[in-house]
mmCIF file of C-alpha atoms in Angstrom:
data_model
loop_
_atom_site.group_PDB
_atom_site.id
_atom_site.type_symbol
_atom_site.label_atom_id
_atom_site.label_comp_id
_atom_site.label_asym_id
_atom_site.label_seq_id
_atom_site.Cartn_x
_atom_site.Cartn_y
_atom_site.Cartn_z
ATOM 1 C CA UNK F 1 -37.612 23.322 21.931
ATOM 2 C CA UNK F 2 -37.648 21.398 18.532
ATOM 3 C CA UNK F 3 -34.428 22.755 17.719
ATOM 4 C CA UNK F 4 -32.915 22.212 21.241
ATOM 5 C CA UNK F 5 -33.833 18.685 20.638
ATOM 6 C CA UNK F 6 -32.435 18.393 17.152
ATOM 7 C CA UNK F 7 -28.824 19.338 18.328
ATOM 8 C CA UNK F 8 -28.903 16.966 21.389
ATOM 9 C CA UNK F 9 -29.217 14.548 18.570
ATOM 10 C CA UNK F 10 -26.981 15.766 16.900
ATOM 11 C CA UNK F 11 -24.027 15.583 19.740
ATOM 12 C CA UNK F 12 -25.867 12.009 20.462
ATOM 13 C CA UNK F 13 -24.856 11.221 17.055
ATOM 14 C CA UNK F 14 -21.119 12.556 16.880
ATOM 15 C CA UNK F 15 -20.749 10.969 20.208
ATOM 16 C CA UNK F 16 -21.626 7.710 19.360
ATOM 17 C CA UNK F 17 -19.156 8.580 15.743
ATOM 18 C CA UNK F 18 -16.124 9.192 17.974
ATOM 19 C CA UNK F 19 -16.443 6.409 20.220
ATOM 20 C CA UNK F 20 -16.564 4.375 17.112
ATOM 21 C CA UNK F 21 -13.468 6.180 15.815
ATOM 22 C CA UNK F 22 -11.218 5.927 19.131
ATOM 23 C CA UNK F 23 -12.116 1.527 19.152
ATOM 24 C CA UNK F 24 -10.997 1.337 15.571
ATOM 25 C CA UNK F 25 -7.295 3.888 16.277
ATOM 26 C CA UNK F 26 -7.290 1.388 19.075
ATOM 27 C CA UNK F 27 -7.009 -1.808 17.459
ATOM 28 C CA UNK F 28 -5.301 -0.799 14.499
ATOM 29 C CA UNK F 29 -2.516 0.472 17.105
ATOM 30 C CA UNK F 30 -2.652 -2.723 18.287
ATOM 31 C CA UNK F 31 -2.496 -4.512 14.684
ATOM 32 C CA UNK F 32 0.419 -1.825 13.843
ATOM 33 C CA UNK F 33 2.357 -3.331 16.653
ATOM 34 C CA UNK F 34 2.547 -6.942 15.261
ATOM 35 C CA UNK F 35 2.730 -5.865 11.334
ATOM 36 C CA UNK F 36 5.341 -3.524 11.911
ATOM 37 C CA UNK F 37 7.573 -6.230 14.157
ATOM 38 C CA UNK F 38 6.937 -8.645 10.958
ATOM 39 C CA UNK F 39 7.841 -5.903 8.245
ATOM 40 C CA UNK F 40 11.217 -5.158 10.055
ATOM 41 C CA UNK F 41 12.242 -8.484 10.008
ATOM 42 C CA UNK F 42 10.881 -9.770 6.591
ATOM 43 C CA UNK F 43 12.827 -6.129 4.999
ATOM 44 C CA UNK F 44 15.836 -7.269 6.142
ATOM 45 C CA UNK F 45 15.710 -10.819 4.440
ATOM 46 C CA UNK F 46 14.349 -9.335 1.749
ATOM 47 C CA UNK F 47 17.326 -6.387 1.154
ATOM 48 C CA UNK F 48 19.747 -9.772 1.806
ATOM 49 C CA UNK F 49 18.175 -12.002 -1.214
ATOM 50 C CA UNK F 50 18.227 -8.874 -3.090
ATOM 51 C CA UNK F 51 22.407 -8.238 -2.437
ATOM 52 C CA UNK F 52 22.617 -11.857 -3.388
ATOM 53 C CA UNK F 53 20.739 -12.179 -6.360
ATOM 54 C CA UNK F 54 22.172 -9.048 -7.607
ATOM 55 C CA UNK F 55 26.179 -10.101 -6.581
ATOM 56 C CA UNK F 56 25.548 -13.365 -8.294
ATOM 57 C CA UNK F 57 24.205 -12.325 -11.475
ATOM 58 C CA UNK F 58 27.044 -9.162 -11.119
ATOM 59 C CA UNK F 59 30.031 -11.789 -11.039
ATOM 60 C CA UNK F 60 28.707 -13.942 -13.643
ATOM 61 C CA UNK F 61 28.245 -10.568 -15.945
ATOM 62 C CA UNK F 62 31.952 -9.392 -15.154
ATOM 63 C CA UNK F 63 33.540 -12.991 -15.999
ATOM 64 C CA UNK F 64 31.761 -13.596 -19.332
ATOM 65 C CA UNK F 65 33.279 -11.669 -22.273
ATOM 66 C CA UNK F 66 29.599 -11.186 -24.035
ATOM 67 C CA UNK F 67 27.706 -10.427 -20.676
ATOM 68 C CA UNK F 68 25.262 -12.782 -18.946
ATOM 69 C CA UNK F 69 22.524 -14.027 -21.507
ATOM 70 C CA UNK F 70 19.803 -14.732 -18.471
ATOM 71 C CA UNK F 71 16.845 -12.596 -20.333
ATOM 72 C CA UNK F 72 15.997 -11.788 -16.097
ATOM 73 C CA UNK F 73 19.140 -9.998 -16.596
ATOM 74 C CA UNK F 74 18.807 -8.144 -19.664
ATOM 75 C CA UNK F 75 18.084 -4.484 -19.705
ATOM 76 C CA UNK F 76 15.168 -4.191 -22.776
ATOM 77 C CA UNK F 77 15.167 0.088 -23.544
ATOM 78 C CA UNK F 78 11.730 -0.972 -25.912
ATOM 79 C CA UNK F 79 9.934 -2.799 -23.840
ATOM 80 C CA UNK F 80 6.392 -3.709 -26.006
ATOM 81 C CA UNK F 81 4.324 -5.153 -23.142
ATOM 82 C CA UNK F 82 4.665 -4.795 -19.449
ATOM 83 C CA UNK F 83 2.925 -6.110 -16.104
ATOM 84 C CA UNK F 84 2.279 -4.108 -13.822
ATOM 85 C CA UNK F 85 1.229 -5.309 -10.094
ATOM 86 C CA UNK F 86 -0.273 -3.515 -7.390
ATOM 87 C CA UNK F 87 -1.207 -3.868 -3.897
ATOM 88 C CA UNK F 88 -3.954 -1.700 -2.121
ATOM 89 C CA UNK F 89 -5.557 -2.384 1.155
ATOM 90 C CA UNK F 90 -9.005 -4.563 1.226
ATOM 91 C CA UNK F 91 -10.841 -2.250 3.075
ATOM 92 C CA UNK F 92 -11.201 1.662 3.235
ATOM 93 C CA UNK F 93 -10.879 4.317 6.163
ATOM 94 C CA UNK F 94 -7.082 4.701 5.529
ATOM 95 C CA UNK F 95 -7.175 8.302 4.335
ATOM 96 C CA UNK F 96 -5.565 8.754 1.437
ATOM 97 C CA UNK F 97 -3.353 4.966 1.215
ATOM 98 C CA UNK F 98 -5.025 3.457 -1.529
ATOM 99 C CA UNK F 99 -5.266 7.012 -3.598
ATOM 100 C CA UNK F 100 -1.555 7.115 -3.473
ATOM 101 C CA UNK F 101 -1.154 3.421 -5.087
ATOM 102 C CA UNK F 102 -3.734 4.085 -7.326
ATOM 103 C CA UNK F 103 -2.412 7.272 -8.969
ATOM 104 C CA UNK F 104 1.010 6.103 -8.984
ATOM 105 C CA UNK F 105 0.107 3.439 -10.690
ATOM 106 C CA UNK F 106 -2.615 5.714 -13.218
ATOM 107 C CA UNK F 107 1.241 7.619 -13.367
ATOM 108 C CA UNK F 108 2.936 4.519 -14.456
ATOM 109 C CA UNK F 109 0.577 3.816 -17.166
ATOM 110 C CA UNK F 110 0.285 7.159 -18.802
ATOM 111 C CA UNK F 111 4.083 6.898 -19.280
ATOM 112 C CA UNK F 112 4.237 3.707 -20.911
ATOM 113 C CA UNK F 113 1.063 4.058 -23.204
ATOM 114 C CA UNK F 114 2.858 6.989 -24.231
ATOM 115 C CA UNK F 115 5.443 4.884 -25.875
ATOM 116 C CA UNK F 116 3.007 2.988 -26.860
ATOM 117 C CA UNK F 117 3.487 -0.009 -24.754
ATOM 118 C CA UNK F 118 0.822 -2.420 -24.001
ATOM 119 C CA UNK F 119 0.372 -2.892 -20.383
ATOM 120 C CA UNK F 120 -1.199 -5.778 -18.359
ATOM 121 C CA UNK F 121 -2.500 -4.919 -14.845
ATOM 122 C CA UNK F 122 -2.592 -7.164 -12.091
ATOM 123 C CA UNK F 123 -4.128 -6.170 -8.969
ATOM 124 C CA UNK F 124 -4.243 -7.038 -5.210
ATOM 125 C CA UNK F 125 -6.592 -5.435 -2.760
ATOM 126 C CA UNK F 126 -10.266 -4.910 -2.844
ATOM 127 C CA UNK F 127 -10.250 -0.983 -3.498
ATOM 128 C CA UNK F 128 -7.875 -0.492 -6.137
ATOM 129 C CA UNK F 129 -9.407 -3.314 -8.322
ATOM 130 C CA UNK F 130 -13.263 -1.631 -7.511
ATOM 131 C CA UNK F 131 -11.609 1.819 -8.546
ATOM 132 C CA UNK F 132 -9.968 0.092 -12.050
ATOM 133 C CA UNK F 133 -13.041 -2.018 -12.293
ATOM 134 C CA UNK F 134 -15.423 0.819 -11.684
ATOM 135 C CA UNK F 135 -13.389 3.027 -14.568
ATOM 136 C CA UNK F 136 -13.353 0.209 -16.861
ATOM 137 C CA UNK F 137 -9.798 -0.726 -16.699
ATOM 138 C CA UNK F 138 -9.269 -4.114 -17.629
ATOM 139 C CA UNK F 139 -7.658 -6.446 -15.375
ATOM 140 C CA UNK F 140 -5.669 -9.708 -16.278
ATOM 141 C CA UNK F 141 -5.620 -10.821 -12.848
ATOM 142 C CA UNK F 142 -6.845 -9.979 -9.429
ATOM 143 C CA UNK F 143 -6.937 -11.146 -5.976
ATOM 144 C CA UNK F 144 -8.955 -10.026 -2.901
ATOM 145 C CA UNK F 145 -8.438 -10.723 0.704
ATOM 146 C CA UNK F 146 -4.463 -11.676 0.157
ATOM 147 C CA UNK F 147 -3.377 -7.352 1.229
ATOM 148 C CA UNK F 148 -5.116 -7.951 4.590
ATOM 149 C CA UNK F 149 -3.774 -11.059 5.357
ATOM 150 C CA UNK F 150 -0.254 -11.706 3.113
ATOM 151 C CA UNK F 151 0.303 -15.502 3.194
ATOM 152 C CA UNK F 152 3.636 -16.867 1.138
ATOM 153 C CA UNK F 153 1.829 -19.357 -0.684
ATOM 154 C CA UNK F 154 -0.541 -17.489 -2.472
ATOM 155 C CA UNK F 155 1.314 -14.093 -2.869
ATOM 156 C CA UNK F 156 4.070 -16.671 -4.653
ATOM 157 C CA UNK F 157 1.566 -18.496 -7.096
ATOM 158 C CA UNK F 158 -0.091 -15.070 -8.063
ATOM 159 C CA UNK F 159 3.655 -14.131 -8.538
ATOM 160 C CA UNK F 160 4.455 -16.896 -10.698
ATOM 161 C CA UNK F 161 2.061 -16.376 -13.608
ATOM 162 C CA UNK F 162 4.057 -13.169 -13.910
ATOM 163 C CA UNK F 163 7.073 -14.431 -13.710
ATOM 164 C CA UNK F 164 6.333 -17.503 -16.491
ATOM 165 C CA UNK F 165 5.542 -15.363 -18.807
ATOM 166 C CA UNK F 166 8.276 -12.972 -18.547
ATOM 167 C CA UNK F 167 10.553 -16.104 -19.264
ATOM 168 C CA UNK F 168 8.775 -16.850 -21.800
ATOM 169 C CA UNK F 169 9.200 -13.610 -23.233
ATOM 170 C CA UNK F 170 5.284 -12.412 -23.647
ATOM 171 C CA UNK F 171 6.450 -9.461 -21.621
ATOM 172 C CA UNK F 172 9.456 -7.546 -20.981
ATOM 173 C CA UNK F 173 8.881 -5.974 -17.377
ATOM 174 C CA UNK F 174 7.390 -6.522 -14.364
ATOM 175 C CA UNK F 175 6.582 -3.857 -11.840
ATOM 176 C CA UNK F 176 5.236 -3.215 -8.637
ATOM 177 C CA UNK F 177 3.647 -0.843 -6.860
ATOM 178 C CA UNK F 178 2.727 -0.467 -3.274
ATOM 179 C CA UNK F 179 2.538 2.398 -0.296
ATOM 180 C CA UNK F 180 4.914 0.642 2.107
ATOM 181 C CA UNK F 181 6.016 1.171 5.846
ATOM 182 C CA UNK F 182 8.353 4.357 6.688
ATOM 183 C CA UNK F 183 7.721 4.795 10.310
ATOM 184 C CA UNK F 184 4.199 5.477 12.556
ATOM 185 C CA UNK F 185 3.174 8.740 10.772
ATOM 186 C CA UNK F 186 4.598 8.711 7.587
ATOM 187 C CA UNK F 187 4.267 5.571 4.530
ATOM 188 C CA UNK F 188 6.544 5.225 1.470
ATOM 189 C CA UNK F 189 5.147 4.909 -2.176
ATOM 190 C CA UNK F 190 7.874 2.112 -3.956
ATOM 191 C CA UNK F 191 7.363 1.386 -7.911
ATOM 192 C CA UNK F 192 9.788 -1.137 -8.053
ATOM 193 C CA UNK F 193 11.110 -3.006 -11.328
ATOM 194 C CA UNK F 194 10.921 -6.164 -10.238
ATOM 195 C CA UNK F 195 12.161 -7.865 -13.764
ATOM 196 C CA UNK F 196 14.429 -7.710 -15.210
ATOM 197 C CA UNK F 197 16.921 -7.330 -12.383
ATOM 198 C CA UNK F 198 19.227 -4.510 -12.327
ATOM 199 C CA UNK F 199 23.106 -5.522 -12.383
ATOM 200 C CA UNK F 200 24.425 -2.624 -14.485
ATOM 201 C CA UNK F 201 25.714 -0.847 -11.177
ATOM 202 C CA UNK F 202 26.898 -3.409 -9.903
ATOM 203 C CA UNK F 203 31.059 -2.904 -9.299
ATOM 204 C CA UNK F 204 33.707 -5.661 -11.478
ATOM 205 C CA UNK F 205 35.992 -4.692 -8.825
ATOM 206 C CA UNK F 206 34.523 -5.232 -5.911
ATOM 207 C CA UNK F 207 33.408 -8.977 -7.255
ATOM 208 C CA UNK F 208 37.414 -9.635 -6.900
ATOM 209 C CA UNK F 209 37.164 -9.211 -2.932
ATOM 210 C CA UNK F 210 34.123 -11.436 -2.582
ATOM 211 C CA UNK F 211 34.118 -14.820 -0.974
ATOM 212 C CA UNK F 212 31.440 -16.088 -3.257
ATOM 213 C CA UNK F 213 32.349 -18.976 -5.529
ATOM 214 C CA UNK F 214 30.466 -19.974 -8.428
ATOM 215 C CA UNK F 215 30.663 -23.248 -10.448
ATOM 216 C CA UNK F 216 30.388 -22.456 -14.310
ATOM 217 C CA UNK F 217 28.194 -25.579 -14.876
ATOM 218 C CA UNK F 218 25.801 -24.009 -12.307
ATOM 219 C CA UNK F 219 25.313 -20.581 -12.825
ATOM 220 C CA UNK F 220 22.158 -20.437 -15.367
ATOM 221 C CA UNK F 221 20.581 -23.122 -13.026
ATOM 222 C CA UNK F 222 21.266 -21.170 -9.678
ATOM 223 C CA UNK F 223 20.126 -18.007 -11.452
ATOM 224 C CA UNK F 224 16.660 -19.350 -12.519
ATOM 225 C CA UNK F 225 16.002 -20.361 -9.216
ATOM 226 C CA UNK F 226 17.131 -17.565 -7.531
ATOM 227 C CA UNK F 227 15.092 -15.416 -9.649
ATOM 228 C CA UNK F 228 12.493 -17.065 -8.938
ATOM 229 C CA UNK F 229 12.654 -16.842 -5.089
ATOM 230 C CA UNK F 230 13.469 -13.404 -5.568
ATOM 231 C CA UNK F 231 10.467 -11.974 -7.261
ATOM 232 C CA UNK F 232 8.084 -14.282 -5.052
ATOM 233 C CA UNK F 233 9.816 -12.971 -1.935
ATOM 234 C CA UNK F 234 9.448 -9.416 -3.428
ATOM 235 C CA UNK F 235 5.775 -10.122 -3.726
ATOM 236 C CA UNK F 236 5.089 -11.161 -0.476
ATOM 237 C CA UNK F 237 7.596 -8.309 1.445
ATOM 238 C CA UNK F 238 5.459 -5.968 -0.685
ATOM 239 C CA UNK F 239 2.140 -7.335 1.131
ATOM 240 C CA UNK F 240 3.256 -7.457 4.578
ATOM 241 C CA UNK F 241 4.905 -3.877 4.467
ATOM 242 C CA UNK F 242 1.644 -2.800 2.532
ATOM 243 C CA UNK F 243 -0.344 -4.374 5.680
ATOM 244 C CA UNK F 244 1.650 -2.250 8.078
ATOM 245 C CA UNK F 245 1.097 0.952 6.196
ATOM 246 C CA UNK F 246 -1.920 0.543 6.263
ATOM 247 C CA UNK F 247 -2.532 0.172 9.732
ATOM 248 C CA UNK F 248 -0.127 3.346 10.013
ATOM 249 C CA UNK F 249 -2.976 5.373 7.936
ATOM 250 C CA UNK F 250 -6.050 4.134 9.483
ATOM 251 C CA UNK F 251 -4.525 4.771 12.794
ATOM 252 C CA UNK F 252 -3.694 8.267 11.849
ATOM 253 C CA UNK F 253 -7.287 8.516 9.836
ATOM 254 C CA UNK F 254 -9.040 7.484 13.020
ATOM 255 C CA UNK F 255 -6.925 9.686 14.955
ATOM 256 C CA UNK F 256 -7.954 13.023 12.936
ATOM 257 C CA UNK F 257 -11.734 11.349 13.214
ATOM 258 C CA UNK F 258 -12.002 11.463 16.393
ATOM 259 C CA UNK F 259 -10.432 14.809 17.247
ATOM 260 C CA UNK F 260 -12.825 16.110 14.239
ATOM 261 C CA UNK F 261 -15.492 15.053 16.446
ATOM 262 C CA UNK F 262 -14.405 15.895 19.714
ATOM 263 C CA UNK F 263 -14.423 19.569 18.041
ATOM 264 C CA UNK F 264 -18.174 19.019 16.492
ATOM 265 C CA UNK F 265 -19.268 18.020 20.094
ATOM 266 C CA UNK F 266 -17.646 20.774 21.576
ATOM 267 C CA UNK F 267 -19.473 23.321 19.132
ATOM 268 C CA UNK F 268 -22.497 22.062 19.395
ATOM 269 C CA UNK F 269 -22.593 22.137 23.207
ATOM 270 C CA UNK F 270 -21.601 25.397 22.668
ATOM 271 C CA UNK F 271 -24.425 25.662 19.967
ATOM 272 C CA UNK F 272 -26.684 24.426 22.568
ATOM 273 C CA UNK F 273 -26.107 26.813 25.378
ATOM 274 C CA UNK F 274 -26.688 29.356 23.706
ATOM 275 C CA UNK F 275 -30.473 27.835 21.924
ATOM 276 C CA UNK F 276 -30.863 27.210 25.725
ATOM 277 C CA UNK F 277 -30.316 30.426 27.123
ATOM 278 C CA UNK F 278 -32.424 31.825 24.337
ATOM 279 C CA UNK F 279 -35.142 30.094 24.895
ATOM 280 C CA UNK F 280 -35.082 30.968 28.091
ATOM 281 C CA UNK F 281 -34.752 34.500 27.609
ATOM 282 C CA UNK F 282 -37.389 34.236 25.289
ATOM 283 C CA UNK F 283 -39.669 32.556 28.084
ATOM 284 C CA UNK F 284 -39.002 35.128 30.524
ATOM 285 C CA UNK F 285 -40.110 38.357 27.964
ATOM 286 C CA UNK F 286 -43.421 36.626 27.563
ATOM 287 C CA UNK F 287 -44.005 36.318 31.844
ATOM 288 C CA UNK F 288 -42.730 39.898 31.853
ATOM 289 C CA UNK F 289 -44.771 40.837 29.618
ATOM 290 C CA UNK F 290 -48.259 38.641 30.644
ATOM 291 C CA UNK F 291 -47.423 40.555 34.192
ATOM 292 C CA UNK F 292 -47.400 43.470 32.577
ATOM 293 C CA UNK F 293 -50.552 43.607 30.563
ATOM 294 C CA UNK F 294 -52.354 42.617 33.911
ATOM 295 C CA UNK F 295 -51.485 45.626 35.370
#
């Protein structure tokens, strides 16, 4: 009977477990619903500042005989020190979201100290700065509680120290990384180059057909600021489509939880049946038997 009581605790248990996992698929469907809306929009504005930035800075490149001399601009092939920025999730029960970040950006490293390239990591998100923190990775800067809930202001000043001191030239790239928004079941790993920008696709031809006018007493001025906007408004697309990835995950992570333990409840029912009918076997041998040493 000790053991018949031991799994009735146990499907007590894994009961209790996948209630607990259905609530949480719940509400993160529900928090998927009003991230994803958000990411939509804000990916659109964010593809447009990029087309603009990169049309500007592509016109002003075709017109001047020695190139555009904007250092934003400015492919560097020997980069010596780098940023890099990433964004994991604040909590955990995602699967394998923050893994993904994490080893891309363990990836992104390895290359670059390769070439011997000092890097300079930046982190947002509570469990990929435990994980560098835990391995003894040093971090320049870090932020907590900004992946869960992106707000403009502070994504753009934690930004903005990266962006300084690219101007300044203490470092020649700035990259981030992030597991973005694909669809409901599937999220997309991006390790964008954030600066310098890249215009050396960008089509002399095509620049002929555009309506865009540009005032030669304006264009290092416009440029500064646009850059600007543009790498805070990367920074802050990159949170709210990390926030609606990771929704995606934990939905699907608390989806495969509680079918895992709608299985475990149905095997130990099963499990239990069969202790039961044992036992009862068991019980009727030894009346048999009683009866038949009376005899």
């Amino acid at each position: 009977m000790a053991n018949l009581k031991e799994i009735q605790r146990q499907i007590k248990s894994v009961s209790n477990t996948q209630k607990t996992t259905r609530a949480m698929k719940l509400v993160s469907t529900a928090k998927l619903r009003r991230a994803e809306e958000l990411a939509k929009r804000s990916r659109l504005f964010a593809q447009k500042t990029n087309q603009v930035i990169a049309e500007i800075a592509g016109r002003i490149k075709c017109n001047k005989v020695g190139g555009i001399e904007n250092r934003c601009f400015i492919e560097n092939d020997a980069p010596e020190t780098i940023d890099i920025i990433f964004v994991t999730a604040d909590k955990g029960l995602c699967g394998g979201f923050n893994m993904q970040t994490i080893k891309a950006v363990k990836r992104l490293m390895s290359g670059y100290k390769n070439k011997n390239v000092k890097i300079r990591l930046r982190g947002i998100g509570k469990k990929g700065i435990e994980f560098f923190s835990y391995n003894q990775v040093e971090m320049l800067d870090e932020v907590k509680n900004l992946s869960s809930a992106p707000d403009m202001q502070r994504s753009s000043e934690f930004m903005t120290r990266s962006i300084e001191d690219f101007k300044e030239g203490k470092i020649d790239a700035v990259y981030l990384v992030y597991n973005g928004y694909k669809n409901v079941i599937t999220q997309e790993l991006h390790v964008n180059r954030v600066l310098p920008v890249n215009v050396e696709e960008y089509d002399c031809e095509k620049s002929k057909n555009t309506m865009l006018e540009l005032e030669a007493q304006d264009e290092e001025k416009m440029l500064d600021s646009l850059v600007t906007k543009y790498a805070e408004y990367n920074m802050y697309y990159a949170l709210i489509d990390s926030l609606a990835a990771e929704h995606s995950a934990r939905m699907q992570a608390m989806d495969a939880a509680t079918n895992n333990a709608k299985e475990m409840v149905n095997s130990l029912k099963v499990k239990f049946n069969k202790a039961r009918q044992e036992s009862i076997t068991t019980e009727l041998i030894e009346i048999i038997s009683g009866v038949e040493s009376m005899k």
